[in-house]
Coordinates of C-alpha atoms and ligand atoms in Angstrom, one line a residue:
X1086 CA -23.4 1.3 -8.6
X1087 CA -22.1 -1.9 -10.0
X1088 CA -19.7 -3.8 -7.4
X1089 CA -17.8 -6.7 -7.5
X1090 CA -16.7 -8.4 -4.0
X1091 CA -13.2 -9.9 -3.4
X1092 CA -13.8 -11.9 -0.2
X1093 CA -10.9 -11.8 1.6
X1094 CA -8.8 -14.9 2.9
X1095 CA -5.6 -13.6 4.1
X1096 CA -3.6 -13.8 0.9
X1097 CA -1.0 -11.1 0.1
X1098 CA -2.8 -10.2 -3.4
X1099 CA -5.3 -9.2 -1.9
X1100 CA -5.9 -5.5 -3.3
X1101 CA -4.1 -6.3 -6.0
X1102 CA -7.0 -8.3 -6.9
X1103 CA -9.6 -5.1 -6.4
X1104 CA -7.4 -3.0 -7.8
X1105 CA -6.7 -5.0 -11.4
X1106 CA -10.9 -5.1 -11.0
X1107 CA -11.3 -1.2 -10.6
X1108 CA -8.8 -0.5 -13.8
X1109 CA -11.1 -2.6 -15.7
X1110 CA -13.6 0.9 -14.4
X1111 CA -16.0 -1.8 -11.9
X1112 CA -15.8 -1.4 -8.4
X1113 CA -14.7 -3.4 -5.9
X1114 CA -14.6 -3.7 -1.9
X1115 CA -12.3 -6.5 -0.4
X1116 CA -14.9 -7.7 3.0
X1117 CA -13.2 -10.2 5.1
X1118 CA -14.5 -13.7 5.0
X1119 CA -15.9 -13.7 8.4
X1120 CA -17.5 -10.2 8.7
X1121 CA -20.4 -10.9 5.5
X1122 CA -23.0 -13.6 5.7
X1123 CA -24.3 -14.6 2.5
X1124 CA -27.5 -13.0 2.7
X1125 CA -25.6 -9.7 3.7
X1126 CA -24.1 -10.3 0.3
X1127 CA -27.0 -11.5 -1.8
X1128 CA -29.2 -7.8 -0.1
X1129 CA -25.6 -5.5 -1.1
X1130 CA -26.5 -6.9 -5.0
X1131 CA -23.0 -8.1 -6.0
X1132 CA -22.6 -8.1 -9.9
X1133 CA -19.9 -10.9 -8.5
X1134 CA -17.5 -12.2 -5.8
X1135 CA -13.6 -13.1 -5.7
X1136 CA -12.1 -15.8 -3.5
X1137 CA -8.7 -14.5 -2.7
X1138 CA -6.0 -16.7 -2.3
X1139 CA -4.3 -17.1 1.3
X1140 CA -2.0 -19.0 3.1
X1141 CA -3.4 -21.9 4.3
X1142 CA -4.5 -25.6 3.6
X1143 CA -8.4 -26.3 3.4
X1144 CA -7.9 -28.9 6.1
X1145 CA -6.1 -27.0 8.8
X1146 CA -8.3 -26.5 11.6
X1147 CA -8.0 -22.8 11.5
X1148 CA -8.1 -22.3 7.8
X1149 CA -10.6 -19.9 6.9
X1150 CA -13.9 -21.0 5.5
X1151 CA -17.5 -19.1 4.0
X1152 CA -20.7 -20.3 4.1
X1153 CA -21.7 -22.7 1.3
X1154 CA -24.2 -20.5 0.7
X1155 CA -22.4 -18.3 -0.5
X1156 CA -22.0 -20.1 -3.4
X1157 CA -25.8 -20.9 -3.7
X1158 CA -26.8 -17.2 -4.6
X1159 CA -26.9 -17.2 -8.0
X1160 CA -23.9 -14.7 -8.2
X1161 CA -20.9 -15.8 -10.1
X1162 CA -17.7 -16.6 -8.1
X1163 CA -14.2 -17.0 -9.4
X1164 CA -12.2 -18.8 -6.7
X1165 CA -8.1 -17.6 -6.8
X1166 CA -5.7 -19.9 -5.3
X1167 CA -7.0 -21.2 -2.0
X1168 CA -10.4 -19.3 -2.9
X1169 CA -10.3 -22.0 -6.0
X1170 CA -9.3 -25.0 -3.4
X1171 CA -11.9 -23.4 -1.0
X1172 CA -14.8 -23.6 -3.9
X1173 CA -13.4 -27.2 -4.4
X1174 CA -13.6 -28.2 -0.9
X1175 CA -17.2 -27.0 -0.2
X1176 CA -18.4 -28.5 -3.1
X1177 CA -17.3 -31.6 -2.3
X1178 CA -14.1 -32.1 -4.3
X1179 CA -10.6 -33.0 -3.2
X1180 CA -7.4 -31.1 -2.4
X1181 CA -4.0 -32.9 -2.1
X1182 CA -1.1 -31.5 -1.0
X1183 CA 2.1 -31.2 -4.0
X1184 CA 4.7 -32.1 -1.8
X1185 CA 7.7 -31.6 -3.8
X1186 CA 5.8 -30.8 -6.9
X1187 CA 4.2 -27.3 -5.6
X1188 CA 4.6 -24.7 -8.5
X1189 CA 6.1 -21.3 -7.7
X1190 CA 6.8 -18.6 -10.3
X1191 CA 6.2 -18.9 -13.9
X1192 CA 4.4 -21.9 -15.7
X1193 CA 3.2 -22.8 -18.5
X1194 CA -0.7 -23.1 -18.7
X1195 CA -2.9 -25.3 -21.1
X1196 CA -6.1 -23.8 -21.1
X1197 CA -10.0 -25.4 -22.5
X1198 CA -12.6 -23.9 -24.2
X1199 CA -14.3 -22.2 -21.2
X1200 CA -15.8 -18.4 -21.2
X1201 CA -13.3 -17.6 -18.9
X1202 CA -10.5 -18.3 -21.0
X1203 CA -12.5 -16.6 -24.0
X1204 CA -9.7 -15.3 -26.1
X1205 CA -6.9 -17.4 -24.3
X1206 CA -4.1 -18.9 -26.2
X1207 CA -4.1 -22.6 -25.7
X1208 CA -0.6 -22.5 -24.2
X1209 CA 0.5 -19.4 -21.9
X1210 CA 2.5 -18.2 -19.3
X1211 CA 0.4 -18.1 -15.8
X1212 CA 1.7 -17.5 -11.7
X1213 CA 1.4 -20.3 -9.6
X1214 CA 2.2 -20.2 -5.9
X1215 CA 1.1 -23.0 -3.8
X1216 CA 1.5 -26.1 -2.6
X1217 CA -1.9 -27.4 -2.0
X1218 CA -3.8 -28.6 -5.4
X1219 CA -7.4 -29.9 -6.2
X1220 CA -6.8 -33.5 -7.0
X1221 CA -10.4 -34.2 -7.9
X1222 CA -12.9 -32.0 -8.6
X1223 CA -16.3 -31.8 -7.5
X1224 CA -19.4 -33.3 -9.0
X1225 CA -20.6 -31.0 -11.8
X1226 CA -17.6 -29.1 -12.4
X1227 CA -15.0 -30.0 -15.4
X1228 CA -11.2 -29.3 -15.3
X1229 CA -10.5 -26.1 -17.9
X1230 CA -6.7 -26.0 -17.6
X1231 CA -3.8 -28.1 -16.6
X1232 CA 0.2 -27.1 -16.2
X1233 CA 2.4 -30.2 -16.4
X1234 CA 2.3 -30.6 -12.2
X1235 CA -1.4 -29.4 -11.5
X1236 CA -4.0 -31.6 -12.8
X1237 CA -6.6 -28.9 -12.1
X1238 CA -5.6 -25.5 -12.7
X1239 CA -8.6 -24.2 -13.3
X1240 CA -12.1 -25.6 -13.1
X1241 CA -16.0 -24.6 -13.8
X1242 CA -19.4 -25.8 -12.8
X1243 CA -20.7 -24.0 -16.5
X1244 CA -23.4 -22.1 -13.9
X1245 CA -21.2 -19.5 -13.0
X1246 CA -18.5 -21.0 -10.5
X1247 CA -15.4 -20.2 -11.8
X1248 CA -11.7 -21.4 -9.6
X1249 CA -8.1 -21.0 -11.1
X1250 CA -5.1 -22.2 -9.3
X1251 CA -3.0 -19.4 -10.8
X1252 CA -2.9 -15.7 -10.0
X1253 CA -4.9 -13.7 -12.6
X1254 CA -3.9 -10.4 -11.1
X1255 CA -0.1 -11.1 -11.0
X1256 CA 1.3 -9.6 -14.4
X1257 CA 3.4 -12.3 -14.9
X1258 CA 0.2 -13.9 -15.8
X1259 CA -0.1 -13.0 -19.2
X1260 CA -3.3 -13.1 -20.1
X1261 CA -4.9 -12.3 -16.5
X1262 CA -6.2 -8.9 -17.4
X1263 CA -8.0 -10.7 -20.5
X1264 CA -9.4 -13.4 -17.8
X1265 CA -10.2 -11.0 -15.2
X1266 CA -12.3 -8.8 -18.4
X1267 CA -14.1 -12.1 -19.4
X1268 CA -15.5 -12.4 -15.6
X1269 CA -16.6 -9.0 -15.0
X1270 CA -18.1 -8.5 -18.2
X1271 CA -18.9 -11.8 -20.1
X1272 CA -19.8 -13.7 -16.7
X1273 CA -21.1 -11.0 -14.4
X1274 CA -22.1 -8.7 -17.2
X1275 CA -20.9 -5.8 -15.7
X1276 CA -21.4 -2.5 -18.0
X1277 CA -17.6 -0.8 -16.8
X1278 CA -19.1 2.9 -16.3
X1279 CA -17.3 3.2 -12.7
X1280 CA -14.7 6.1 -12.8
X1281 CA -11.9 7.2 -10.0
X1282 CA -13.7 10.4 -9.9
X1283 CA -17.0 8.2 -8.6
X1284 CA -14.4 7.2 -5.5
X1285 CA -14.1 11.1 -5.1
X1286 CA -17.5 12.1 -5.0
X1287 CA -19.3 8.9 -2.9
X1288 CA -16.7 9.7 -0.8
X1289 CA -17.1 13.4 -0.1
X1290 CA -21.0 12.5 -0.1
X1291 CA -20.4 9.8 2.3
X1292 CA -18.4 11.6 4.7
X1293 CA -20.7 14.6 4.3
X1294 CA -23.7 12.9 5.7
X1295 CA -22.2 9.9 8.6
X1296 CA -20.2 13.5 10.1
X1297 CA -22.7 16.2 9.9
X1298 CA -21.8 18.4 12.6
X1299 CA -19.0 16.2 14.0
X1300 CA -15.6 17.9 15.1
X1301 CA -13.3 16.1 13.1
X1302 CA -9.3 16.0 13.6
X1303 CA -7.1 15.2 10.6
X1304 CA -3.7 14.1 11.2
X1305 CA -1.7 16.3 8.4
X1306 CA 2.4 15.4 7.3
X1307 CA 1.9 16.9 3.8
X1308 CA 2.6 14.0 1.9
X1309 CA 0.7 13.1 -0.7
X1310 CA -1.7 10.5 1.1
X1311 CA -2.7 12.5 4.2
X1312 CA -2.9 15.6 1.6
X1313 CA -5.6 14.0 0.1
X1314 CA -7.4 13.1 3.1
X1315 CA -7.8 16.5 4.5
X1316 CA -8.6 17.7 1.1
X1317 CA -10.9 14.8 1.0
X1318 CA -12.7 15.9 4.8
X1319 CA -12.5 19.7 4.2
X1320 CA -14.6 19.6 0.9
X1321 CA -17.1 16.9 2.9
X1322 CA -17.0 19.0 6.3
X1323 CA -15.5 22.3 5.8
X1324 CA -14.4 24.0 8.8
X1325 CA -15.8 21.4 11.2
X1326 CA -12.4 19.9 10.4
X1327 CA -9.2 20.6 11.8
X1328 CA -6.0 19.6 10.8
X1329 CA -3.0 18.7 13.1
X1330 CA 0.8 18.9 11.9
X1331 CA 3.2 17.7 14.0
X1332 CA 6.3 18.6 13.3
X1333 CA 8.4 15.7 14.7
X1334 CA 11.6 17.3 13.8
X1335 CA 12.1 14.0 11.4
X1336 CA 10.9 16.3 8.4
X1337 CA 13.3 16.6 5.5
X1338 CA 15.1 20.1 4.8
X1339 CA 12.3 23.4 5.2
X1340 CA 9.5 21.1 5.2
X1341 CA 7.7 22.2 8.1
X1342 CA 6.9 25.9 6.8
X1343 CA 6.3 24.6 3.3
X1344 CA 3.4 22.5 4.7
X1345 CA 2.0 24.7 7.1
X1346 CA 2.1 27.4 4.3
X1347 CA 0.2 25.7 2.1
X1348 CA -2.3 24.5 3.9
X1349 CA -3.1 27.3 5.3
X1350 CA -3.0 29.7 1.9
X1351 CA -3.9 27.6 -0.6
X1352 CA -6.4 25.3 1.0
X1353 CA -7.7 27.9 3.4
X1354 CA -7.8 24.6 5.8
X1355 CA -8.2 25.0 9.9
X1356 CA -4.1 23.9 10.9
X1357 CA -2.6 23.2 14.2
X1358 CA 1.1 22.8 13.9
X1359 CA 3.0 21.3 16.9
X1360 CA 6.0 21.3 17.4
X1361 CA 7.3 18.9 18.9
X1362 CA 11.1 17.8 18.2
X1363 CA 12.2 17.9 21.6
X1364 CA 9.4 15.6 22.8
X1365 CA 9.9 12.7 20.2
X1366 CA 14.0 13.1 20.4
X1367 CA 13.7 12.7 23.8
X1368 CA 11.7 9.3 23.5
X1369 CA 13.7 8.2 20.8
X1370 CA 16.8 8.2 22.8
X1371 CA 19.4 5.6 22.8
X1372 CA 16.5 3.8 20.1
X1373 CA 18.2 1.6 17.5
X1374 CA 15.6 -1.0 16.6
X1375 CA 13.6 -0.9 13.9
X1376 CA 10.3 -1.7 15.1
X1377 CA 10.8 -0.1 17.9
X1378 CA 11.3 3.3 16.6
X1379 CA 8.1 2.9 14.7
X1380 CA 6.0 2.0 17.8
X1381 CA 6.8 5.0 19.6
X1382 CA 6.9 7.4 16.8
X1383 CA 3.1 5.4 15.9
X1384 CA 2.1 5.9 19.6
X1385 CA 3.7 9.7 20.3
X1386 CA 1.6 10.6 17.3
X1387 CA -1.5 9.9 18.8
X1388 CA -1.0 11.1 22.3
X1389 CA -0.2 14.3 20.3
X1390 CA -3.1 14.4 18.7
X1391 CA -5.0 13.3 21.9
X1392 CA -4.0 16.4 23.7
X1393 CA -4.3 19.1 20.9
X1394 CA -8.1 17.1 20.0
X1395 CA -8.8 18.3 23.9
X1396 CA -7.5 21.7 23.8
X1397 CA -10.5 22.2 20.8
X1398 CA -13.0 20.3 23.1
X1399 CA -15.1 17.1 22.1
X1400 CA -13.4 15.5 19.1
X1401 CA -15.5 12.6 17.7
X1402 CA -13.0 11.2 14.6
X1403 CA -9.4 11.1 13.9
X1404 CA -8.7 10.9 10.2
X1405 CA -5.6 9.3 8.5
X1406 CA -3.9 9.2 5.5
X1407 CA -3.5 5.6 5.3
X1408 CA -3.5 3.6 2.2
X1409 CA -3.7 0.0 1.1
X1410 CA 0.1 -0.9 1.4
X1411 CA 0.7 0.8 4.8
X1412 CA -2.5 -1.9 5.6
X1413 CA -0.9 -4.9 4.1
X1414 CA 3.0 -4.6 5.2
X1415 CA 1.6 -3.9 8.6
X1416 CA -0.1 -7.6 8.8
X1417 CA -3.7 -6.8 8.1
X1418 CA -5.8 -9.3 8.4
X1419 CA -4.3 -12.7 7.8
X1420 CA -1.6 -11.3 6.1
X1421 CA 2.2 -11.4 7.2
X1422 CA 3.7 -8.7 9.1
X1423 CA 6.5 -7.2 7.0
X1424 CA 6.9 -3.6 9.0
X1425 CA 4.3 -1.5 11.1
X1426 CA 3.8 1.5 9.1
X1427 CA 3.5 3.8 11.7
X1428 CA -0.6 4.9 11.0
X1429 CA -1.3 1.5 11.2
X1430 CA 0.9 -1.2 13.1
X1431 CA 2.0 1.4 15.8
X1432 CA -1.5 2.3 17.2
X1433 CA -1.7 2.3 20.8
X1434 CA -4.6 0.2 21.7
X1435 CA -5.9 3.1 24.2
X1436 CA -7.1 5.8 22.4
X1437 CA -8.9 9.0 23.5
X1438 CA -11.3 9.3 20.3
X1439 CA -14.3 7.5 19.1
X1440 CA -13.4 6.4 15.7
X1441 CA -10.5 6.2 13.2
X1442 CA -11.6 6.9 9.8
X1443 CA -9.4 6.2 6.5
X1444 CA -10.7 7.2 3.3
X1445 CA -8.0 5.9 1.4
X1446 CA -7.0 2.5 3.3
X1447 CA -8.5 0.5 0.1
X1448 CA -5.9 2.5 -2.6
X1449 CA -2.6 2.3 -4.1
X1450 CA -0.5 5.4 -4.2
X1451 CA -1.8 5.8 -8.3
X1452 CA -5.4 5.6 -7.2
X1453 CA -4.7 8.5 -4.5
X1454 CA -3.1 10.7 -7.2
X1455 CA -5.8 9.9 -9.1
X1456 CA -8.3 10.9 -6.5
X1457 CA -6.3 14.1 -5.5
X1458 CA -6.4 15.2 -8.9
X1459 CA -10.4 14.7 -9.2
X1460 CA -10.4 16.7 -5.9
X1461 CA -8.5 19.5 -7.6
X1462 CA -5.6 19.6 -5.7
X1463 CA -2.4 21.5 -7.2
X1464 CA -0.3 18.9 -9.7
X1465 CA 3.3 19.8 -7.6
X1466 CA 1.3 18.7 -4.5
X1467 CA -0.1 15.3 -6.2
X1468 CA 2.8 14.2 -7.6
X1469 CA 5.1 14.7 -4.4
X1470 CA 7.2 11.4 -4.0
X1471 CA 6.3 9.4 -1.0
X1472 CA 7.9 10.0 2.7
X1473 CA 7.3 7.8 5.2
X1474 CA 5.3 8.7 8.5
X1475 CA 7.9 7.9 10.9
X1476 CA 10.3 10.0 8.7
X1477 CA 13.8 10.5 8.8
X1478 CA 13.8 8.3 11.8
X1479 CA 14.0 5.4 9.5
X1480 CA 16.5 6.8 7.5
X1481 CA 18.9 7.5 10.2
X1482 CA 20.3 4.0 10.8
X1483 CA 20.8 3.3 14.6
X1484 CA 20.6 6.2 17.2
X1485 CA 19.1 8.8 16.5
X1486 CA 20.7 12.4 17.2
X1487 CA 20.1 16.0 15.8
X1488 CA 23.2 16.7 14.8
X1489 CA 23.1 13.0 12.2
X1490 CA 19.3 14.5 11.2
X1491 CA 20.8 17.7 10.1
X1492 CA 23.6 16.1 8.3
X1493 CA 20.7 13.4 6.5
X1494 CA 19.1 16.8 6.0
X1495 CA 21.6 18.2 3.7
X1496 CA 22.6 15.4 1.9
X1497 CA 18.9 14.5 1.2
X1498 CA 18.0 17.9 0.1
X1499 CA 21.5 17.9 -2.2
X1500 CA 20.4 14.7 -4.0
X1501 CA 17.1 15.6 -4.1
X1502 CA 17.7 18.6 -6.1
X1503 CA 20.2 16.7 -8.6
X1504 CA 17.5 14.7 -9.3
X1505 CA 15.1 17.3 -10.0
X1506 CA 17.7 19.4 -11.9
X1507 CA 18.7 16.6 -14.6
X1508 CA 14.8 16.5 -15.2
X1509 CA 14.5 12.5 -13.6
X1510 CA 12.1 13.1 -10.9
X1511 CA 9.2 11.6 -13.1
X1512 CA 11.4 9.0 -14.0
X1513 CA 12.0 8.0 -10.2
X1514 CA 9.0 7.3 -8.1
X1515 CA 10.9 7.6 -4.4
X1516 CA 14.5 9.2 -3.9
X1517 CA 16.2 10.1 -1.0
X1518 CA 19.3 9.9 1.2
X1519 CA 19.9 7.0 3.9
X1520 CA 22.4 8.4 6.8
X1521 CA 24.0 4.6 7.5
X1522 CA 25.6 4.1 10.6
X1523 CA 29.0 3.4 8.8
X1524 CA 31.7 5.7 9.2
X1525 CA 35.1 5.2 6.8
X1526 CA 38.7 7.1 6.8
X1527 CA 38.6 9.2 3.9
X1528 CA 41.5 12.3 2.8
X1529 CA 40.5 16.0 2.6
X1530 CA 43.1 18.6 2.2
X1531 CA 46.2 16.4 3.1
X1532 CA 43.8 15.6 6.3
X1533 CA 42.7 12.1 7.4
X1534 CA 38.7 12.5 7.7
X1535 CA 36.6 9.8 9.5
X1536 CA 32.9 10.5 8.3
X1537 CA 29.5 9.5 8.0
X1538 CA 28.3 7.0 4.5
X1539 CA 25.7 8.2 3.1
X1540 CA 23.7 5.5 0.6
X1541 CA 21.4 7.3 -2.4
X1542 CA 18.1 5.3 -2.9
X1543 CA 16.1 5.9 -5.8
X1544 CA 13.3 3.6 -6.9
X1545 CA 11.0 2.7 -9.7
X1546 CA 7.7 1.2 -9.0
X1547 CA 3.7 1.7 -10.0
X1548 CA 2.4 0.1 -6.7
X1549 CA 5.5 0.5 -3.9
X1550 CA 4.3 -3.4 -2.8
X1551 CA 7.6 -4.2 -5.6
X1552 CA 9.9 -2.3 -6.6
X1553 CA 13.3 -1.8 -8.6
X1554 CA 15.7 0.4 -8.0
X1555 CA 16.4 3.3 -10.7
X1556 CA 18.9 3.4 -12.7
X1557 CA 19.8 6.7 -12.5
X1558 CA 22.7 8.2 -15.2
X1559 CA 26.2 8.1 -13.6
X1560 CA 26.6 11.8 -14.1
X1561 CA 23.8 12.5 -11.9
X1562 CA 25.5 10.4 -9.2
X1563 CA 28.8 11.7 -9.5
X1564 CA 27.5 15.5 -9.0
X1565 CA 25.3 14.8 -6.2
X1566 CA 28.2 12.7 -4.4
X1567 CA 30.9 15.7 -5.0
X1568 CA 28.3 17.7 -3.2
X1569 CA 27.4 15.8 -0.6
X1570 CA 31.0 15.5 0.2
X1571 CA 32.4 18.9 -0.4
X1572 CA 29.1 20.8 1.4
X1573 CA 28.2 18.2 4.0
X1574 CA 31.3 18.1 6.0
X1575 CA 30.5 15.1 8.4
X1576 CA 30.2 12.7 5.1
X1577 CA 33.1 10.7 3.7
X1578 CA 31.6 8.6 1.7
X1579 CA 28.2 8.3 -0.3
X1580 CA 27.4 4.6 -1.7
X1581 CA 24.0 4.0 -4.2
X1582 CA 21.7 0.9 -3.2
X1583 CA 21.0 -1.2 -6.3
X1584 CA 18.5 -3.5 -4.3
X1585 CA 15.6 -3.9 -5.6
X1586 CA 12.0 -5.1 -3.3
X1587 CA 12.1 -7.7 -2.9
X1588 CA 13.9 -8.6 -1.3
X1589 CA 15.3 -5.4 0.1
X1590 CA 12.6 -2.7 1.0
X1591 CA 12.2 0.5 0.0
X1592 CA 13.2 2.2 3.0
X1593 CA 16.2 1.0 5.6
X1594 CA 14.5 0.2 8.0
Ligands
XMP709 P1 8.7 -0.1 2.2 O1 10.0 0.4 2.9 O2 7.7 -0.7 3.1 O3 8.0 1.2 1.7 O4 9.1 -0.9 1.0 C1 6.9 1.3 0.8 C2 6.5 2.7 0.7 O5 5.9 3.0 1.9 C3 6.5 4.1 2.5 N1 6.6 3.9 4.0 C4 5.7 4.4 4.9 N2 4.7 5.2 4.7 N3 4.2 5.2 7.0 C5 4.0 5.7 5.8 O6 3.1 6.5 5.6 C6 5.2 4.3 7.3 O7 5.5 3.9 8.4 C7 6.0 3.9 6.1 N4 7.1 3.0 6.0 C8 7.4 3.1 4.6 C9 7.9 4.1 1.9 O8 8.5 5.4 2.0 C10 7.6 3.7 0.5 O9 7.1 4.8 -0.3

């Protein structure tokens, strides 16, 4: 199989980068910088590598930094932001720092004749964020575009080293996708025959022969991303999986029997379901912080798990439905903590099993549906909108009680079903309720009420990393609010969010 490498140096378009290289049907695996040697990399057979961008300056001390040699194998490289200042630096050129003349955002690009730009207007709109530049490059090479501020924005030894300044895989980029084509198949002459499917198939194979008469434990919410893992492990493994649900009493509205019911009719899977409402309530107690509600949902989860793994004896793996944004927003790698999605950021460090594994921790949401279609799982199940491991817990703002749950309940399930009775739900990609911890004086019935606010959330978005919120019709909003407020007695008021990510996120909290 054809691969491409995106070497990874801690910058937040990271799998963005693999991603933009896998629509253009190649393959790609991010590595880390530090976990490859160059002749690991010259024996895989790399059609290519990526330099990522990242956050630092070639000259701190702890910047990351590759072998030279890497460079030395004959296999093209395009350098991306730092990656370019990286190629720059170990092959002798200069980087400067812009001071005051860094580029962020939108600029305009002059580009050269140069394969890489093959089919390139002259003048174009590229992404720049940085503040570091290459202020002379390195013997052999030749500058191939400029923007007013960046002297180098791109440069090429003609042999196959390729760097750009800019962010190819940003759309904003115009003509990225075109630049990104021109490397994988005019540079590294790749042929493009890799399909999602492949993904589904290697990975059943894979899995098939590393756990061959492993006991395997899957960690099921019946969302769409650990849905696909266990559909994923049972087609590799069969019954020498089983999966756990545990039902943390944060589900939304008849959720627990919906999943448990499915799973067990139509997948004909091994399923555990805890419950275990009591258990988490009672640690989430008098919780209002953020983080902190994530952490012990994260670690609660596993001790579960841990004790229902030894009811069935030995238990070598623990699989999870993790996917490639959970991995980033949780500070993977170099990469900036934003929140610790709870099956990644809120792992205990002790854990009672010999291995996590994550089929999906490389894919966006689209890529999963895409998988879980190739698997053959039911459309309704695929196309389920997101919910967030930790649940309702995030959407109830402050403490947590039952009795706010069951009102975030209703409301959620009231929207929910506006949405899906004016038709939107496939123009929304997330929608729920938020309980806030806001109450207002309202009038009911000549009566002074003093309820809960309720905020509506709905969101559009291909990748969840960004997002905008939906602008749902006002008709839709008005009938889910009378609702809310005439069947769910304990809310006064329901508000809509028109954030958008950034810089808001897509949940609360
Ligand atoms: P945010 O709020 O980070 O959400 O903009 C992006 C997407 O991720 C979902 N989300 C989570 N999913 N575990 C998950 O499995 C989590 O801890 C978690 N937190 C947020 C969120 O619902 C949205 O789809």
């Amino acid at each position: 199989m054809e691969k491409i490498l995106v070497l990874d140096f801690g910058g937040q378009y990271n799998q963005l980068i693999a991603r933009r290289v896998r629509e253009q049907n190649v393959y790609a695996e991010i590595k880390p910088y530090n976990r490859i040697t160059a002749q690991q990399i010259a024996e895989a057979g790399y059609k290519g590598i990526i330099f990522t961008g990242g956050p630092n300056s070639v000259y701190d001390e702890k910047s990351p930094h590759c072998d030279k040699k890497v460079l030395e194998l004959g296999i093209p490289v395009l350098g991306i932001c730092y990656g370019a200042q990286l190629t720059a630096w170990l092959c002798g050129g200069e980087i400067c720092s812009a001071g005051s003349l860094g580029e962020y955002g939108k600029i305009e690009l002059e580009v050269k004749d140069d394969p890489l730009f093959e089919g390139v207007p002259e003048k174009s709109i590229c992404w720049m964020s940085h503040t570091d530049y290459i202020k002379r490059v390195p013997e052999g090479f030749r500058v191939t575009a400029t923007t007013e501020h960046c002297p180098c924005a791109a440069m090429s030894d003609g042999k196959g080293i390729y760097a750009v300044q800019f962010h190819p895989e940003v759309t904003h980029t115009v003509y990225g996708k075109r630049m990104l084509h021109n490397f994988l198949f005019a540079i590294c002459r790749c042929s493009g025959d890799w399909k999602m499917s492949d993904f589904a198939k290697e990975a059943v194979e894979k899995y098939r022969n590393q756990l061959k008469g492993k006991k395997v434990l899957c960690a099921l919410s019946g969302g769409v991303d650990s849905s696909v893992a266990a559909v994923l492990l049972h087609k590799a493994i069969g019954s020498d999986l089983t999966c756990v649900f545990v039902d943390h009493g944060l589900l939304r509205k008849d959720e627990g029997d919906m999943v448990e019911r499915t799973f067990k009719k139509r997948f004909d899977m091994n399923i555990i379901r805890v419950n275990a409402e009591d258990l988490f309530l009672e640690k989430l107690k008098g919780v209002t912080e953020p983080e902190k509600k994530r952490k012990i949902i994260g670690e609660e989860f596993i001790r579960v798990f841990e004790r229902e793994a030894k009811k069935i004896g030995k238990v070598n793996y623990l699989v999870q439905g993790t996917i490639y944004p959970d991995v980033i927003e949780s500070g993977a790698g170099d990469a900036s903590t934003i929140k610790s999605h709870h099956n990644v950021g809120g792992l205990p460090s002790v854990i009672d099993f010999d291995e996590i594994i994550e089929p999906l921790r490389e894919l966006f949401k689209d890529e999963v549906r895409a998988v879980g279609t190739e698997l053959g799982i039911p459309h309704d199940l695929v196309w389920r909108q997101p919910f967030p491991g930790p649940g309702l817990a995030i959407r109830v703002i402050g403490e947590i009680t039952k009795d706010k749950l069951d009102t975030l309940r209703d409301a959620d399930a009231i929207f929910r079903e506006e949405v899906v009775n004016a038709g939107l739900e496939k123009i929304t990609n997330q929608y729920f309720a938020v309980l806030t911890d806001t109450r207002s004086v309202g009038v009911m019935g000549d009566a002074r009420t003093y309820g809960y606010t309720v905020a509506l959330r709905a969101v559009t978005t291909d990748d969840f990393m960004t997002a905008d919120w939906t602008r749902l019709p006002y008709e839709v909003l008005e009938k889910a609010s009378s609702r809310i407020t005439n069947e769910v007695r304990t809310i006064g008021r329901v508000v809509y969010d028109i954030t958008s990510k950034p810089p808001a996120t897509v949940e609360w909290e």
